[in-house]
XYZ file of C-alpha atoms in Angstrom:
494
model
C -15.305 -65.861 56.185
C -11.575 -66.092 56.801
C -9.534 -62.943 57.120
C -7.014 -62.401 54.357
C -3.420 -62.403 55.480
C -2.433 -59.354 53.462
C -3.938 -56.846 51.076
C -3.048 -56.213 47.500
C -0.409 -53.554 46.984
C -1.795 -50.119 46.068
C -0.075 -50.293 42.698
C -1.466 -53.734 41.904
C -4.951 -52.756 43.051
C -4.883 -49.783 40.674
C -4.105 -52.058 37.749
C -5.535 -55.540 38.052
C -5.111 -56.584 41.659
C -2.104 -58.822 40.940
C 1.627 -58.221 40.991
C 3.442 -58.469 37.661
C 6.885 -58.583 39.260
C 7.790 -61.902 40.963
C 10.275 -60.036 43.154
C 7.752 -57.506 44.394
C 6.720 -58.281 47.976
C 3.101 -58.666 48.966
C 2.318 -55.816 51.329
C 1.235 -56.633 54.896
C -2.428 -56.261 55.706
C -3.238 -53.642 58.311
C -4.488 -55.345 61.483
C -3.574 -58.783 60.203
C -2.798 -61.341 62.885
C 0.578 -62.220 61.384
C 3.315 -59.609 61.538
C 5.020 -60.983 58.464
C 6.350 -64.041 56.659
C 9.639 -65.606 57.680
C 12.176 -66.416 54.998
C 11.855 -70.080 55.915
C 8.063 -70.097 55.470
C 8.297 -68.137 52.219
C 10.779 -70.679 50.863
C 8.670 -73.583 52.103
C 5.582 -72.273 50.296
C 7.365 -72.225 46.945
C 8.055 -75.968 47.031
C 6.253 -79.268 46.899
C 3.383 -78.398 44.603
C 2.205 -80.699 41.790
C 1.952 -79.506 38.215
C -1.766 -78.853 37.631
C -1.592 -77.485 34.085
C -4.529 -78.762 32.009
C -3.788 -80.129 28.551
C -5.854 -81.155 25.508
C -8.756 -78.903 26.455
C -11.627 -78.650 23.989
C -12.899 -75.239 22.853
C -16.000 -73.924 24.592
C -19.280 -74.539 22.767
C -19.720 -70.950 21.598
C -16.144 -70.563 20.267
C -17.134 -70.716 16.572
C -19.928 -68.230 17.224
C -17.701 -65.765 19.074
C -15.173 -66.025 16.224
C -17.896 -65.083 13.735
C -18.924 -62.142 15.915
C -15.340 -60.871 16.062
C -15.043 -61.202 12.294
C -18.172 -59.076 11.811
C -16.814 -56.509 14.257
C -13.502 -56.418 12.389
C -15.273 -55.795 9.098
C -17.267 -52.932 10.602
C -14.233 -51.024 11.912
C -11.309 -51.689 9.541
C -7.941 -50.184 10.428
C -8.905 -49.313 14.018
C -7.731 -50.788 17.308
C -10.742 -52.040 19.312
C -10.550 -52.531 23.087
C -13.359 -54.349 24.905
C -12.861 -54.852 28.671
C -14.654 -57.283 30.981
C -14.295 -54.978 33.978
C -12.757 -55.504 37.429
C -14.297 -56.708 40.668
C -16.503 -54.135 42.396
C -16.304 -53.529 46.122
C -19.419 -54.310 48.116
C -18.075 -53.198 51.466
C -14.535 -52.706 52.739
C -12.633 -55.765 51.439
C -15.561 -57.833 50.137
C -16.624 -57.767 46.516
C -19.800 -58.350 44.590
C -19.986 -61.562 42.582
C -18.304 -60.747 39.282
C -20.278 -60.468 36.069
C -18.278 -59.730 32.909
C -19.464 -56.932 30.645
C -21.946 -58.159 28.085
C -19.876 -56.891 25.154
C -16.775 -58.761 26.325
C -18.596 -62.023 27.057
C -20.473 -61.810 23.736
C -17.226 -61.548 21.764
C -15.114 -64.046 23.730
C -17.265 -66.449 25.758
C -14.975 -65.647 28.699
C -16.161 -64.418 32.104
C -12.863 -63.525 33.824
C -12.547 -60.332 35.817
C -9.994 -57.864 34.440
C -10.009 -59.552 31.023
C -9.662 -57.344 27.944
C -10.195 -58.251 24.285
C -8.053 -56.249 21.877
C -8.440 -56.332 18.111
C -5.342 -54.843 16.508
C -5.575 -53.813 12.837
C -3.495 -55.819 10.388
C -3.590 -56.260 6.635
C -6.900 -57.876 5.773
C -8.594 -57.368 9.141
C -7.607 -57.597 12.790
C -5.506 -59.783 15.065
C -7.414 -60.647 18.221
C -5.679 -61.075 21.584
C -7.362 -61.726 24.882
C -5.517 -60.243 27.837
C -6.038 -62.118 31.095
C -4.526 -62.595 34.511
C -2.199 -65.627 34.453
C -2.118 -68.162 37.256
C -1.300 -66.436 40.562
C 2.416 -66.209 41.219
C 4.074 -68.806 43.490
C 7.538 -67.268 43.524
C 6.556 -64.167 45.507
C 3.765 -65.874 47.488
C 0.937 -64.109 45.666
C -0.976 -67.387 45.346
C -1.455 -67.644 49.126
C -0.856 -64.106 50.404
C -2.868 -61.930 48.032
C -6.580 -61.547 48.640
C -7.119 -62.541 45.013
C -4.570 -65.341 45.114
C -5.384 -68.899 44.122
C -5.688 -70.265 47.659
C -8.179 -67.522 48.533
C -10.494 -67.364 45.530
C -9.658 -70.502 43.544
C -7.595 -71.480 40.555
C -7.952 -69.607 37.297
C -6.899 -70.850 33.884
C -3.366 -70.348 32.682
C -2.912 -68.316 29.529
C -2.207 -71.491 27.541
C -5.401 -73.093 28.847
C -7.392 -69.979 27.991
C -6.097 -70.079 24.426
C -7.291 -73.656 24.017
C -10.714 -72.945 25.485
C -11.470 -69.633 23.776
C -9.618 -70.038 20.494
C -7.917 -66.644 20.970
C -4.219 -65.973 21.612
C -3.829 -64.922 25.253
C -1.385 -62.567 26.938
C -0.767 -61.054 30.380
C -3.260 -58.254 31.079
C -0.920 -56.603 33.577
C 1.250 -55.498 30.649
C -1.649 -54.127 28.606
C -1.976 -50.578 30.008
C 1.602 -49.728 28.980
C 1.046 -51.195 25.518
C -2.135 -49.166 25.077
C -0.372 -45.958 26.115
C 2.159 -46.576 23.355
C -0.472 -47.445 20.739
C -0.834 -45.268 17.641
C -3.681 -44.845 15.199
C -7.423 -44.697 15.813
C -8.713 -46.535 18.876
C -12.218 -47.327 20.148
C -13.177 -48.796 23.503
C -16.349 -49.767 25.337
C -16.569 -47.339 28.214
C -17.953 -47.704 31.685
C -16.379 -51.036 32.603
C -12.667 -50.526 33.372
C -11.355 -47.161 34.560
C -7.736 -48.334 34.300
C -8.080 -49.200 30.621
C -9.873 -45.940 29.907
C -7.101 -44.008 31.660
C -4.476 -45.700 29.479
C -6.430 -44.633 26.381
C -7.457 -41.181 27.560
C -5.655 -39.262 24.792
C -6.449 -41.778 22.034
C -10.236 -42.148 22.081
C -13.227 -39.906 21.578
C -16.702 -40.193 23.058
C -18.238 -40.202 19.597
C -16.129 -43.081 18.259
C -16.617 -45.088 21.426
C -20.379 -44.610 21.308
C -20.439 -45.904 17.724
C -18.706 -49.079 18.921
C -21.166 -49.518 21.801
C -24.142 -49.000 19.493
C -22.804 -51.484 16.950
C -22.271 -54.174 19.587
C -25.758 -53.571 20.954
C -27.401 -53.914 17.543
C -25.267 -56.943 16.662
C -26.989 -58.873 19.460
C -30.501 -58.273 18.131
C -30.614 -61.407 15.967
C -29.632 -64.473 17.970
C -27.602 -67.323 16.517
C -28.305 -71.007 17.106
C -26.199 -71.141 20.264
C -27.960 -68.137 21.776
C -31.426 -69.479 21.041
C -30.510 -72.713 22.784
C -29.284 -70.765 25.803
C -32.484 -68.728 25.979
C -34.587 -71.874 25.794
C -32.532 -73.403 28.593
C -33.019 -70.252 30.671
C -36.792 -70.403 30.142
C -36.961 -74.098 31.000
C -35.072 -73.558 34.251
C -37.242 -70.553 35.030
C -40.379 -72.663 34.613
C -39.006 -75.135 37.146
C -38.243 -72.241 39.472
C -41.865 -71.085 39.288
C -42.979 -74.615 40.098
C -40.686 -74.589 43.130
C -42.339 -71.396 44.348
C -45.883 -72.711 43.994
C -44.964 -75.763 46.070
C -43.843 -73.608 49.012
C -46.447 -70.843 49.041
C -47.634 -72.051 52.437
C -44.145 -71.444 53.828
C -44.089 -68.006 52.198
C -47.385 -67.203 53.936
C -45.770 -68.137 57.217
C -42.745 -65.900 56.553
C -42.652 -63.293 53.754
C -41.934 -62.613 50.096
C -38.300 -63.367 50.884
C -39.123 -67.079 51.036
C -40.291 -66.828 47.417
C -37.165 -64.942 46.401
C -34.888 -67.470 48.089
C -36.745 -70.436 46.620
C -36.405 -69.163 43.069
C -32.775 -68.178 43.621
C -31.928 -71.742 44.623
C -33.099 -73.011 41.229
C -31.173 -70.247 39.467
C -27.934 -71.130 41.230
C -28.333 -74.895 40.803
C -29.172 -74.831 37.086
C -27.609 -71.553 36.001
C -25.239 -68.790 36.985
C -27.590 -66.500 38.866
C -30.868 -64.674 38.462
C -30.756 -62.408 35.433
C -32.110 -59.464 37.444
C -33.500 -58.822 40.899
C -36.528 -61.085 41.324
C -39.844 -59.287 41.762
C -41.814 -61.286 44.345
C -44.725 -58.907 44.790
C -47.666 -60.096 46.884
C -50.919 -58.185 47.360
C -50.658 -54.422 46.721
C -46.903 -54.709 46.113
C -47.855 -56.100 42.683
C -48.759 -52.560 41.627
C -45.109 -51.471 42.055
C -43.470 -52.382 38.765
C -40.017 -53.224 40.108
C -40.769 -54.354 43.636
C -37.487 -56.012 44.635
C -37.492 -55.361 48.383
C -39.438 -58.608 48.752
C -40.038 -58.108 52.457
C -43.833 -58.014 52.539
C -46.513 -60.366 53.735
C -47.928 -63.171 51.580
C -51.664 -63.517 52.261
C -54.228 -66.068 51.159
C -56.875 -64.472 48.974
C -54.448 -62.009 47.368
C -52.368 -62.292 44.198
C -48.642 -62.918 43.834
C -46.921 -61.247 40.894
C -43.690 -63.179 40.337
C -41.338 -61.696 37.736
C -38.103 -63.696 37.669
C -35.592 -65.240 35.302
C -32.740 -67.716 35.471
C -29.471 -66.582 33.903
C -27.581 -69.474 32.309
C -23.915 -70.146 32.981
C -23.209 -68.476 29.641
C -25.102 -65.350 30.815
C -28.341 -65.553 28.815
C -31.403 -64.715 30.854
C -35.095 -65.499 30.803
C -37.625 -62.844 31.851
C -40.979 -64.350 32.795
C -43.939 -63.132 34.863
C -46.929 -64.979 36.198
C -49.614 -63.566 38.480
C -50.875 -66.316 40.754
C -53.727 -66.549 43.279
C -51.923 -67.311 46.535
C -54.679 -69.687 47.698
C -54.847 -71.313 44.265
C -58.150 -69.783 43.107
C -58.920 -66.409 41.493
C -61.899 -64.556 42.901
C -64.357 -62.999 40.458
C -62.709 -59.573 40.217
C -59.179 -60.971 40.111
C -60.189 -63.260 37.260
C -61.836 -60.419 35.353
C -58.676 -58.336 35.493
C -56.458 -61.355 34.817
C -58.516 -62.369 31.779
C -58.201 -58.860 30.358
C -54.413 -58.991 30.639
C -54.373 -62.495 29.172
C -56.429 -61.336 26.158
C -54.076 -58.398 25.766
C -51.047 -60.674 25.804
C -52.649 -63.048 23.301
C -53.165 -60.126 20.914
C -49.585 -58.994 21.420
C -48.064 -62.431 20.829
C -50.160 -62.849 17.671
C -48.602 -59.653 16.301
C -45.017 -60.961 16.647
C -43.848 -62.178 13.247
C -41.081 -61.416 10.745
C -41.704 -58.234 8.812
C -43.941 -56.736 11.477
C -42.990 -53.460 13.073
C -41.499 -53.790 16.550
C -44.256 -51.539 17.887
C -47.080 -53.697 16.501
C -47.283 -56.089 19.443
C -47.353 -53.176 21.888
C -50.131 -51.432 19.983
C -52.190 -54.633 19.748
C -51.865 -55.307 23.474
C -52.638 -51.750 24.523
C -55.782 -51.658 22.390
C -57.250 -54.646 24.224
C -56.538 -53.110 27.612
C -58.001 -49.766 26.552
C -61.156 -51.551 25.387
C -61.546 -53.264 28.762
C -60.985 -50.055 30.704
C -63.667 -48.293 28.663
C -65.996 -51.283 29.019
C -65.563 -51.227 32.810
C -66.321 -47.507 32.938
C -62.900 -46.583 34.344
C -62.046 -44.216 31.486
C -64.294 -42.372 29.038
C -64.230 -43.631 25.465
C -64.192 -44.003 22.608
C -61.191 -46.337 22.546
C -59.467 -44.394 19.752
C -59.534 -41.268 21.915
C -58.104 -43.190 24.868
C -55.235 -44.561 22.791
C -54.526 -41.240 21.072
C -54.209 -39.460 24.420
C -52.575 -42.414 26.175
C -55.180 -42.327 28.946
C -54.913 -46.082 29.514
C -51.352 -45.578 30.739
C -52.597 -44.587 34.207
C -53.203 -48.318 34.708
C -50.947 -49.989 32.079
C -47.895 -47.851 32.948
C -45.117 -49.488 30.886
C -44.267 -50.609 27.384
C -45.430 -54.085 26.433
C -42.003 -55.619 25.905
C -38.313 -55.354 25.102
C -35.454 -57.248 23.505
C -34.013 -60.121 25.535
C -30.637 -61.864 25.556
C -27.462 -61.504 27.599
C -29.021 -58.449 29.213
C -32.587 -58.613 30.444
C -33.158 -55.355 28.548
C -30.925 -56.371 25.664
C -29.727 -54.135 22.827
C -30.488 -51.059 24.950
C -27.891 -48.871 23.191
C -29.236 -49.628 19.701
C -30.405 -46.766 17.525
C -34.118 -46.027 17.860
C -34.626 -46.646 14.150
C -33.085 -50.105 14.521
C -35.042 -50.986 17.681
C -38.468 -49.610 18.607
C -38.927 -48.074 15.152
C -37.457 -51.136 13.460
C -38.790 -54.338 11.932
C -38.823 -57.801 13.469
C -36.535 -60.434 11.958
C -36.216 -64.189 12.540
C -33.883 -64.809 15.463
C -34.951 -61.792 17.487
C -36.199 -62.539 20.991
C -38.461 -60.224 22.937
C -40.822 -60.184 25.882
C -44.569 -59.630 25.619
C -45.708 -58.449 29.043
C -48.863 -56.347 29.316
C -50.206 -55.487 32.748
C -52.917 -53.659 34.669
C -52.074 -51.987 37.965
C -54.617 -50.388 40.252
C -52.753 -48.503 42.951
C -53.951 -48.802 46.543
C -54.488 -45.032 46.712
C -56.166 -44.600 43.301
C -59.495 -42.915 44.046
C -60.530 -42.960 40.367
C -61.362 -46.677 40.475
C -63.832 -48.605 42.649
C -62.415 -49.569 46.018
C -62.412 -53.284 45.249
C -59.938 -52.720 42.354
C -57.393 -50.931 44.521
C -54.237 -52.859 45.320
C -54.625 -55.380 42.477
C -51.784 -55.731 39.986
C -51.595 -58.286 37.163
C -48.821 -58.875 34.626
C -48.278 -61.868 32.330
C -44.940 -62.081 30.533
C -43.440 -64.572 28.108
C -40.256 -64.737 26.046
C -41.065 -64.865 22.352
C -38.674 -65.882 19.569
C -39.369 -64.538 16.075
C -39.278 -67.463 13.645
C -39.340 -67.693 9.849
C -43.105 -68.239 9.841
C -44.267 -66.488 13.004
C -43.088 -66.929 16.565
C -42.338 -69.471 19.283
C -43.067 -68.994 22.955
C -39.894 -70.117 24.729
C -41.629 -70.004 28.124
C -44.747 -71.907 27.070
C -44.077 -74.592 29.696
C -45.789 -72.287 32.196
C -49.599 -72.058 31.848
C -51.164 -68.666 31.178
C -54.944 -69.095 30.914
C -56.720 -68.680 34.277
C -58.268 -72.160 34.487
C -54.975 -73.751 33.482
C -53.107 -71.729 36.115
C -55.472 -72.939 38.831
C -55.210 -76.564 37.698
C -51.410 -76.322 37.498
C -51.183 -74.898 41.002
C -53.495 -77.568 42.371
C -51.383 -80.331 40.827
C -48.181 -78.944 42.331
C -49.667 -78.458 45.779
C -51.189 -81.934 45.899
């Protein structure tokens, strides 16, 4: 990785990382190898560059959908200024940053993924006027484009404001001027907190926690029912995820020779080739690691004869993620006890999926799945019945541990800020997408179960779309039934 010539100025870093004043010099980097820039070089670097402005750009595919979302938002909060930031880059270490991921609320309303972007809806007669505030092309007059660590020659070209307007269908302006405008704003203001400290500071005397929370809750609930574009994105995410699982099965021998990290890296390659990233840290849990619900260290051994619990999802380039789990016999064949436990989880998932339909309570699929698992645990003598007593007291949770599913979309746990009455106590509607993911986990140190159970963890998870007449399994390309899993693995491994 090349060393940047200079850092951003402290003032620019506090705002957006870019200088708004063409005359402002770019401050020298401490310990840089060049002491400065000669006048001759500075002049030379301003000349001889072709015009690269892009013209006649077509709007992005989701532009009509984001416009409809902004219109609904406008109707919900008439007469109020609404400020939705994307967030800035976050430092990983010293002068390196994490890969940027725009806030879900911002991307949902704009389709844009630019760091430091801010959507502002200003109240006007009859609604709101939307403006998207972005960083313009990096400045060539003061050398920002080649001297700043976030300049074009360091991190790549970004769209001009005119290009952004064409792509997003929203008037665009310079975000570096926004903090001052917000400080001067009058009237009620709401913002989505937790993404951009600079924007929040500019609004500090104009917002309240209560009003801002209402905005966050609204935007969370608005995402519950997916539109046509979103459903297509989720299907694409599931299809890519299925191919990623196939990739993993083909290289299990290499994972045995190395570690769970080979599985993680294999799936990540598919995610980066066909999408933006993984939607969350991949859980590549072999053997007893499968009993740890969010095992993301992925540094353990992969052994023939044990199970691999792979929970992973591709995030599309428009930031919609799949969330799929399969539990696979590493050698391609379940042993008798593994199959017994796997079949119980499969039956539980079947019952849960069958309960997903419009008009059903959100909790119904969870209750249906948990009942099947409680029945099996009583049948196996691991917990004293009757089943109704087990469910009433929640005794099955020692081995089932988690809820049976959650909303899915731009966040892997989508709609998380929604009101309880609109989410877990709510009713399913066509267009909602959720996971159904029951599991059984027998910890390696659990002395209440026979020794042969200990260290076995099984979860099966699919992404289920509520339809007008029932549901559709978006991740159905991956087999679930035990015999089908074995046959599928055999076909992939030749």
